[in-house]
Amino acid sequence: MSKLVPVFDGHNDFLLRLLQEPAARAQIWDGTAGGGHLDLPRMRAGGFAGGFFAVYIPSPVAHDHPDYEAIMRNPPYSLPLPEPVPYAAALPVAMAMVGHLKWLERQGDLQICTTVAEIRAAMAAGRIAAILHMEGAEAIGPDLDALHVWHAAGLRSLGPVWSRPTAFGHGVPFAFPSSPDTGEGLTPAGKDLVRACNELRILIDLSHMNEKGFDDVAALSDAPLIATHSNAHAVTPSSRNLTDRQLALIAERDGMVGLNYAVGFLRSDGMADTFAGWEPVLRHLDHLIAHLGEERVGLGSDFDGATMPQDLADVAGLPRLLEALRAHGYGEALIARLAHRNWLAALERVWGG
Ligand code: ZN
């Protein structure tokens, strides 16, 4: 067994867990609370060196809502888009989540990074290198003033939409089987948001965008096209996955895709049910590498935001994933690319050196 390969990851929802249990955040972080997929001891055990930490505003849940998880275990399914969350409702939630990330930084083992040089330094010093990311722009008003405030607070990555409408665009609903071409693209405010992100060099995340929104970003943005946590539609025809045409655009624009471990986006039958072994993971990675090249694929776990494969039950399972890649015939250079090198290079292309 070789020594731990550091993993830099495209997406996690750890801040959502802290939002839901703020009084337990110290015990969640130091691992005594257990549960979930992430905490500091398990990150250390798995070689998790850093990644995108998402600020995501939960949709209000009606008391009579259907059991969406049960529906997604029984494809075909097509979930409705949740109602928009107004700016005034989203703002204090986003503030609380960024507050939790700042609290994590004050504990000393995590650093919020805004440049690749800072990420490299944090990784070398053994601190978790965190990127402040927003999954959905509900906490930004259409005048975009708040974007500049969040940027000043360290925001360097933004998805204009989660799977929900915003002032900026229309997210892709969760559906299987389904094309990602499910509705309208960016609004005029969404186009302004893309231009402003380009000016500020904030990464624009294409995961959760529908196909027209994706194409609008491709037409407007001058940055590499990046989907932080999405898989291959040709392998799993979920609305959340990327078609070969989208992958070709991402390759042409020297972007990047992070592999999502959510079982419903990995299994070819679309069932959001866990599975043993690595076959779906390897099929997606082989397909992404064939279409994007070895330089443009990474990992984008969705830890603390999705159901994981049995053999990757939490972040401490990352060495088993890398071992499965070795057994599949991937060499050490490619594994290092997938694990962290490609993310750092892509961030350099977006943010500048
Ligand atoms: Zn997501």
Coordinates of N, CA and C in Angstrom, one line a residue, residues 19 55-61 83-97 134 136-142 150 164:
L19 N -25.0 23.9 9.5 CA -26.2 24.7 9.6 C -27.3 24.0 10.3
V55 N -22.0 26.7 0.0 CA -23.1 27.4 0.7 C -24.3 27.1 -0.1
Y56 N -25.2 26.4 0.4 CA -26.4 25.9 -0.3 C -27.6 26.2 0.6
I57 N -28.6 26.9 0.1 CA -29.8 27.3 0.8 C -30.9 26.2 0.7
P58 N -31.2 25.5 1.8 CA -32.2 24.4 1.7 C -33.5 25.0 1.3
S59 N -34.3 24.3 0.5 CA -35.7 24.7 0.2 C -36.5 24.4 1.4
P60 N -37.5 25.3 1.7 CA -38.4 25.0 2.8 C -39.2 23.7 2.5
V61 N -39.4 22.8 3.5 CA -40.0 21.5 3.2 C -41.4 21.5 3.7
E83 N -39.8 25.7 -5.3 CA -40.1 27.1 -5.5 C -38.8 27.9 -5.3
P84 N -38.7 29.1 -5.9 CA -37.6 30.0 -5.7 C -37.5 30.4 -4.2
V85 N -36.3 30.6 -3.7 CA -36.1 31.1 -2.4 C -35.7 32.6 -2.5
P86 N -36.5 33.5 -1.9 CA -36.2 35.0 -2.1 C -34.9 35.4 -1.5
Y87 N -34.3 36.4 -2.0 CA -33.0 36.9 -1.5 C -33.1 37.2 0.0
A88 N -34.1 37.9 0.4 CA -34.2 38.2 1.9 C -34.2 37.0 2.8
A89 N -34.8 35.9 2.3 CA -34.8 34.6 3.1 C -33.5 33.9 3.0
A90 N -32.8 34.0 1.8 CA -31.5 33.3 1.6 C -30.4 33.9 2.3
L91 N -30.4 35.3 2.4 CA -29.2 36.0 2.9 C -28.8 35.6 4.3
P92 N -29.7 35.5 5.3 CA -29.2 35.1 6.7 C -28.7 33.7 6.7
V93 N -29.3 32.8 5.9 CA -28.8 31.4 5.8 C -27.4 31.3 5.3
A94 N -27.2 32.0 4.2 CA -25.8 32.1 3.6 C -24.8 32.7 4.6
M95 N -25.3 33.7 5.3 CA -24.4 34.4 6.2 C -24.0 33.4 7.3
A96 N -25.0 32.6 7.8 CA -24.7 31.6 8.8 C -23.7 30.5 8.3
M97 N -23.9 30.1 7.1 CA -23.0 29.1 6.6 C -21.6 29.6 6.4
M134 N -20.6 29.0 -3.7 CA -22.1 29.0 -3.5 C -22.7 28.2 -4.6
G136 N -25.9 27.9 -6.2 CA -27.1 28.7 -6.3 C -26.9 30.1 -5.8
A137 N -27.4 31.1 -6.5 CA -27.0 32.5 -6.2 C -28.2 33.2 -5.5
E138 N -28.9 32.4 -4.7 CA -30.1 33.1 -4.0 C -29.7 34.2 -3.1
A139 N -28.4 34.1 -2.5 CA -28.0 35.1 -1.6 C -27.3 36.3 -2.2
I140 N -27.6 36.4 -3.5 CA -27.1 37.6 -4.3 C -28.4 38.2 -5.0
G141 N -28.6 39.5 -4.8 CA -29.7 40.1 -5.4 C -29.4 40.4 -6.9
P142 N -30.5 40.6 -7.7 CA -30.2 40.9 -9.1 C -29.4 42.1 -9.4
W150 N -19.6 39.2 -1.1 CA -19.2 37.8 -0.9 C -17.8 37.6 -1.5
R164 N -33.2 24.6 -9.1 CA -34.3 25.4 -8.6 C -34.2 26.7 -9.4

